[in-house]
Amino acid sequence: GAAQKASLSGDYRRAMIIAESQLDFAAANAGRPGVANTGKAGDKFDWQVSIVPTDEYSIEGMPSRYTPVVINVDVRWESAPGQSKSVAVSTIRLQRSRVGS
């Protein structure tokens, strides 16, 4: 039991590192809203990043050249056959609107 708990704890730790890394990468590279990226880390973890524009966090008087976006990252893995686990992180960023958008 203790070894299984230690393994699961390690999996959660690795999943959080993957999620935070993908979140930082998406925020730094200002991906296009509405675009989802997916990938695999090692042979165990699958991740998905989505960038969604939102008016919910707009501030009155905010220049129109900025758009609030929510960046979501979900990391999933199977801890045992048939037992799916996941972690999710998100953040809100102001993104410079693209010319012609």
Coordinates of N, CA and C in Angstrom, one line a residue:
G1 N 0.8 -1.2 0.0 CA 0.0 0.0 0.0 C 0.8 1.3 0.0
A2 N 1.9 1.3 0.8 CA 2.7 2.5 0.9 C 3.5 2.7 -0.4
A3 N 3.9 1.7 -1.1 CA 4.6 1.9 -2.4 C 3.7 2.4 -3.4
Q4 N 2.4 1.9 -3.4 CA 1.4 2.4 -4.4 C 1.1 3.9 -4.1
K5 N 1.0 4.3 -2.9 CA 0.7 5.7 -2.5 C 1.9 6.6 -2.9
A6 N 3.1 6.1 -2.7 CA 4.3 6.8 -3.1 C 4.3 7.0 -4.6
S7 N 4.0 5.9 -5.4 CA 4.0 6.0 -6.8 C 2.9 7.0 -7.3
L8 N 1.7 7.0 -6.7 CA 0.7 7.9 -7.1 C 1.1 9.3 -6.8
S9 N 1.7 9.5 -5.7 CA 2.2 10.9 -5.3 C 3.2 11.4 -6.3
G10 N 4.1 10.5 -6.7 CA 5.1 10.9 -7.8 C 4.4 11.2 -9.1
D11 N 3.4 10.4 -9.4 CA 2.6 10.7 -10.7 C 2.0 12.1 -10.6
Y12 N 1.3 12.4 -9.5 CA 0.7 13.7 -9.4 C 1.8 14.8 -9.5
R13 N 2.9 14.6 -8.8 CA 4.0 15.6 -8.9 C 4.4 15.9 -10.3
R14 N 4.7 14.8 -11.1 CA 5.1 14.9 -12.5 C 4.0 15.5 -13.3
A15 N 2.8 15.2 -13.1 CA 1.6 15.7 -13.8 C 1.6 17.3 -13.6
M16 N 1.8 17.7 -12.4 CA 1.7 19.1 -12.1 C 2.9 19.8 -12.7
I17 N 4.1 19.2 -12.8 CA 5.2 19.8 -13.4 C 4.9 20.0 -14.9
I18 N 4.3 19.0 -15.5 CA 4.0 19.0 -17.0 C 2.9 20.1 -17.2
A19 N 1.9 20.1 -16.3 CA 0.8 21.1 -16.5 C 1.4 22.6 -16.4
E20 N 2.2 22.8 -15.3 CA 2.7 24.2 -15.1 C 3.6 24.6 -16.3
S21 N 4.4 23.6 -16.8 CA 5.3 23.9 -17.9 C 4.5 24.3 -19.1
Q22 N 3.5 23.5 -19.4 CA 2.7 23.8 -20.6 C 1.9 25.1 -20.5
L23 N 1.5 25.4 -19.3 CA 0.8 26.7 -19.0 C 1.8 27.9 -19.2
D24 N 3.0 27.8 -18.7 CA 4.0 28.8 -18.9 C 4.3 29.0 -20.3
F25 N 4.5 27.9 -21.1 CA 4.8 27.9 -22.5 C 3.7 28.6 -23.3
A26 N 2.4 28.2 -23.0 CA 1.3 28.8 -23.7 C 1.2 30.3 -23.4
A27 N 1.4 30.7 -22.2 CA 1.3 32.1 -21.8 C 2.4 32.9 -22.5
A28 N 3.6 32.4 -22.5 CA 4.8 33.1 -23.0 C 4.7 33.2 -24.6
N29 N 4.1 32.2 -25.2 CA 4.1 32.2 -26.7 C 2.8 32.7 -27.2
A30 N 1.9 33.1 -26.4 CA 0.7 33.8 -26.8 C 0.0 33.1 -28.0
G31 N -0.3 31.8 -27.7 CA -1.0 31.0 -28.8 C -2.3 31.7 -29.2
R32 N -2.8 31.3 -30.3 CA -4.1 31.9 -30.8 C -5.3 31.4 -30.0
P33 N -6.2 32.2 -29.6 CA -7.4 31.8 -28.9 C -8.2 30.8 -29.8
G34 N -8.8 29.9 -29.1 CA -9.6 28.9 -29.8 C -8.8 27.7 -30.3
V35 N -7.5 27.8 -30.2 CA -6.7 26.7 -30.7 C -6.3 25.8 -29.5
A36 N -6.4 24.5 -29.7 CA -6.1 23.5 -28.6 C -4.8 22.8 -29.1
N37 N -3.9 22.6 -28.2 CA -2.7 21.8 -28.5 C -2.7 20.6 -27.6
T38 N -2.3 19.5 -28.1 CA -2.2 18.2 -27.3 C -0.8 17.6 -27.5
G39 N -0.5 16.8 -26.5 CA 0.8 16.1 -26.6 C 0.9 15.0 -25.6
K40 N 2.0 14.4 -25.6 CA 2.3 13.3 -24.7 C 3.7 13.5 -24.1
A41 N 3.7 13.3 -22.8 CA 5.0 13.4 -22.0 C 5.4 12.0 -21.5
G42 N 6.5 11.5 -22.0 CA 6.9 10.2 -21.7 C 5.9 9.2 -22.3
D43 N 5.7 8.1 -21.7 CA 4.8 7.1 -22.2 C 3.5 7.0 -21.3
K44 N 3.3 7.9 -20.4 CA 2.2 7.8 -19.4 C 1.3 9.0 -19.5
F45 N 1.8 10.2 -19.7 CA 1.0 11.4 -19.5 C 0.5 12.1 -20.8
D46 N -0.7 12.3 -20.9 CA -1.3 13.0 -22.1 C -1.7 14.4 -21.6
W47 N -1.4 15.5 -22.4 CA -1.8 16.8 -22.0 C -2.5 17.5 -23.1
Q48 N -3.4 18.5 -22.7 CA -4.1 19.3 -23.6 C -4.1 20.7 -23.1
V49 N -3.8 21.7 -24.0 CA -3.9 23.1 -23.7 C -5.0 23.7 -24.6
S50 N -5.8 24.6 -23.9 CA -6.8 25.3 -24.7 C -6.7 26.8 -24.3
I51 N -6.9 27.7 -25.3 CA -6.8 29.1 -25.0 C -8.2 29.7 -25.5
V52 N -8.9 30.2 -24.5 CA -10.3 30.6 -24.8 C -10.4 32.1 -24.5
P53 N -10.8 32.9 -25.5 CA -11.1 34.3 -25.2 C -12.3 34.5 -24.3
T54 N -12.3 35.5 -23.5 CA -13.4 35.7 -22.6 C -13.6 37.2 -22.3
D55 N -14.9 37.5 -22.3 CA -15.2 38.9 -21.9 C -15.4 39.1 -20.4
E56 N -15.5 37.9 -19.7 CA -15.8 38.0 -18.3 C -14.8 38.8 -17.5
Y57 N -13.6 38.8 -18.0 CA -12.5 39.5 -17.2 C -12.1 40.9 -17.9
S58 N -12.9 41.3 -18.8 CA -12.7 42.6 -19.4 C -12.8 43.7 -18.4
I59 N -12.0 44.7 -18.5 CA -12.1 45.9 -17.6 C -12.5 47.1 -18.4
E60 N -13.4 47.8 -17.8 CA -14.0 49.0 -18.5 C -12.8 50.0 -18.7
G61 N -12.8 50.4 -20.0 CA -11.7 51.4 -20.4 C -10.4 50.7 -20.8
M62 N -10.4 49.3 -20.8 CA -9.2 48.6 -21.3 C -9.1 48.8 -22.8
P63 N -7.9 49.1 -23.3 CA -7.7 49.3 -24.7 C -8.1 48.1 -25.5
S64 N -8.8 48.3 -26.6 CA -9.3 47.2 -27.4 C -8.2 46.3 -28.0
R65 N -7.0 46.8 -28.0 CA -5.9 46.0 -28.5 C -5.5 44.8 -27.6
Y66 N -6.2 44.7 -26.4 CA -5.9 43.6 -25.5 C -7.2 42.8 -25.4
T67 N -7.0 41.5 -25.3 CA -8.2 40.6 -25.2 C -7.8 39.6 -24.0
P68 N -8.7 39.5 -23.0 CA -8.5 38.6 -21.9 C -8.7 37.2 -22.5
V69 N -7.8 36.3 -22.1 CA -7.9 34.9 -22.5 C -7.7 34.0 -21.3
V70 N -8.4 32.9 -21.3 CA -8.2 31.9 -20.3 C -7.4 30.7 -20.9
I71 N -6.3 30.4 -20.2 CA -5.4 29.3 -20.7 C -5.7 28.1 -19.7
N72 N -6.2 27.0 -20.3 CA -6.4 25.8 -19.5 C -5.5 24.7 -19.9
V73 N -5.0 24.0 -18.9 CA -4.1 22.8 -19.2 C -4.7 21.6 -18.4
D74 N -4.9 20.5 -19.1 CA -5.3 19.3 -18.5 C -4.3 18.2 -18.7
V75 N -3.9 17.5 -17.7 CA -3.0 16.4 -17.8 C -3.7 15.1 -17.3
R76 N -3.7 14.1 -18.1 CA -4.3 12.8 -17.8 C -3.3 11.7 -17.9
W77 N -3.6 10.7 -17.0 CA -2.8 9.4 -17.1 C -3.6 8.3 -16.4
E78 N -3.2 7.1 -16.7 CA -3.8 5.9 -16.1 C -2.9 5.4 -15.0
S79 N -3.4 5.5 -13.7 CA -2.6 5.1 -12.6 C -2.6 3.5 -12.4
A80 N -3.6 2.9 -12.9 CA -3.7 1.4 -12.9 C -4.7 1.1 -14.0
P81 N -4.7 -0.1 -14.5 CA -5.7 -0.4 -15.6 C -7.1 0.0 -15.2
G82 N -7.7 0.9 -16.0 CA -9.0 1.3 -15.8 C -9.2 2.5 -14.8
Q83 N -8.1 3.0 -14.2 CA -8.1 4.0 -13.2 C -7.5 5.3 -13.8
S84 N -8.3 6.2 -14.3 CA -7.8 7.4 -14.9 C -7.6 8.5 -13.8
K85 N -6.6 9.2 -13.9 CA -6.3 10.4 -13.0 C -6.0 11.6 -13.9
S86 N -6.2 12.8 -13.3 CA -5.9 14.0 -14.0 C -5.7 15.2 -13.0
V87 N -5.0 16.2 -13.6 CA -4.8 17.4 -12.9 C -5.1 18.5 -13.9
A88 N -5.6 19.6 -13.5 CA -5.9 20.7 -14.3 C -5.5 22.0 -13.7
V89 N -4.9 22.9 -14.5 CA -4.5 24.3 -14.1 C -5.0 25.3 -15.1
S90 N -5.2 26.5 -14.7 CA -5.6 27.5 -15.6 C -5.1 28.9 -15.1
T91 N -5.1 29.8 -16.0 CA -4.7 31.2 -15.7 C -5.4 32.1 -16.7
I92 N -5.4 33.4 -16.4 CA -6.0 34.4 -17.2 C -4.9 35.4 -17.6
R93 N -4.8 35.7 -18.9 CA -3.8 36.6 -19.4 C -4.4 37.6 -20.3
L94 N -3.8 38.8 -20.4 CA -4.2 39.7 -21.4 C -3.3 39.4 -22.6
Q95 N -4.0 39.3 -23.8 CA -3.2 39.0 -25.0 C -3.4 40.1 -26.0
R96 N -2.3 40.5 -26.6 CA -2.4 41.6 -27.6 C -3.2 41.1 -28.8
S97 N -4.2 41.8 -29.2 CA -5.1 41.4 -30.3 C -4.2 41.4 -31.6
R98 N -4.5 40.5 -32.4 CA -3.7 40.5 -33.7 C -4.3 41.4 -34.7
V99 N -3.5 42.0 -35.5 CA -4.0 42.9 -36.6 C -4.9 42.2 -37.5
G100 N -6.0 42.8 -37.8 CA -7.0 42.2 -38.7 C -8.0 41.2 -38.0
S101 N -7.8 41.1 -36.6 CA -8.7 40.2 -35.9 C -9.9 41.0 -35.4

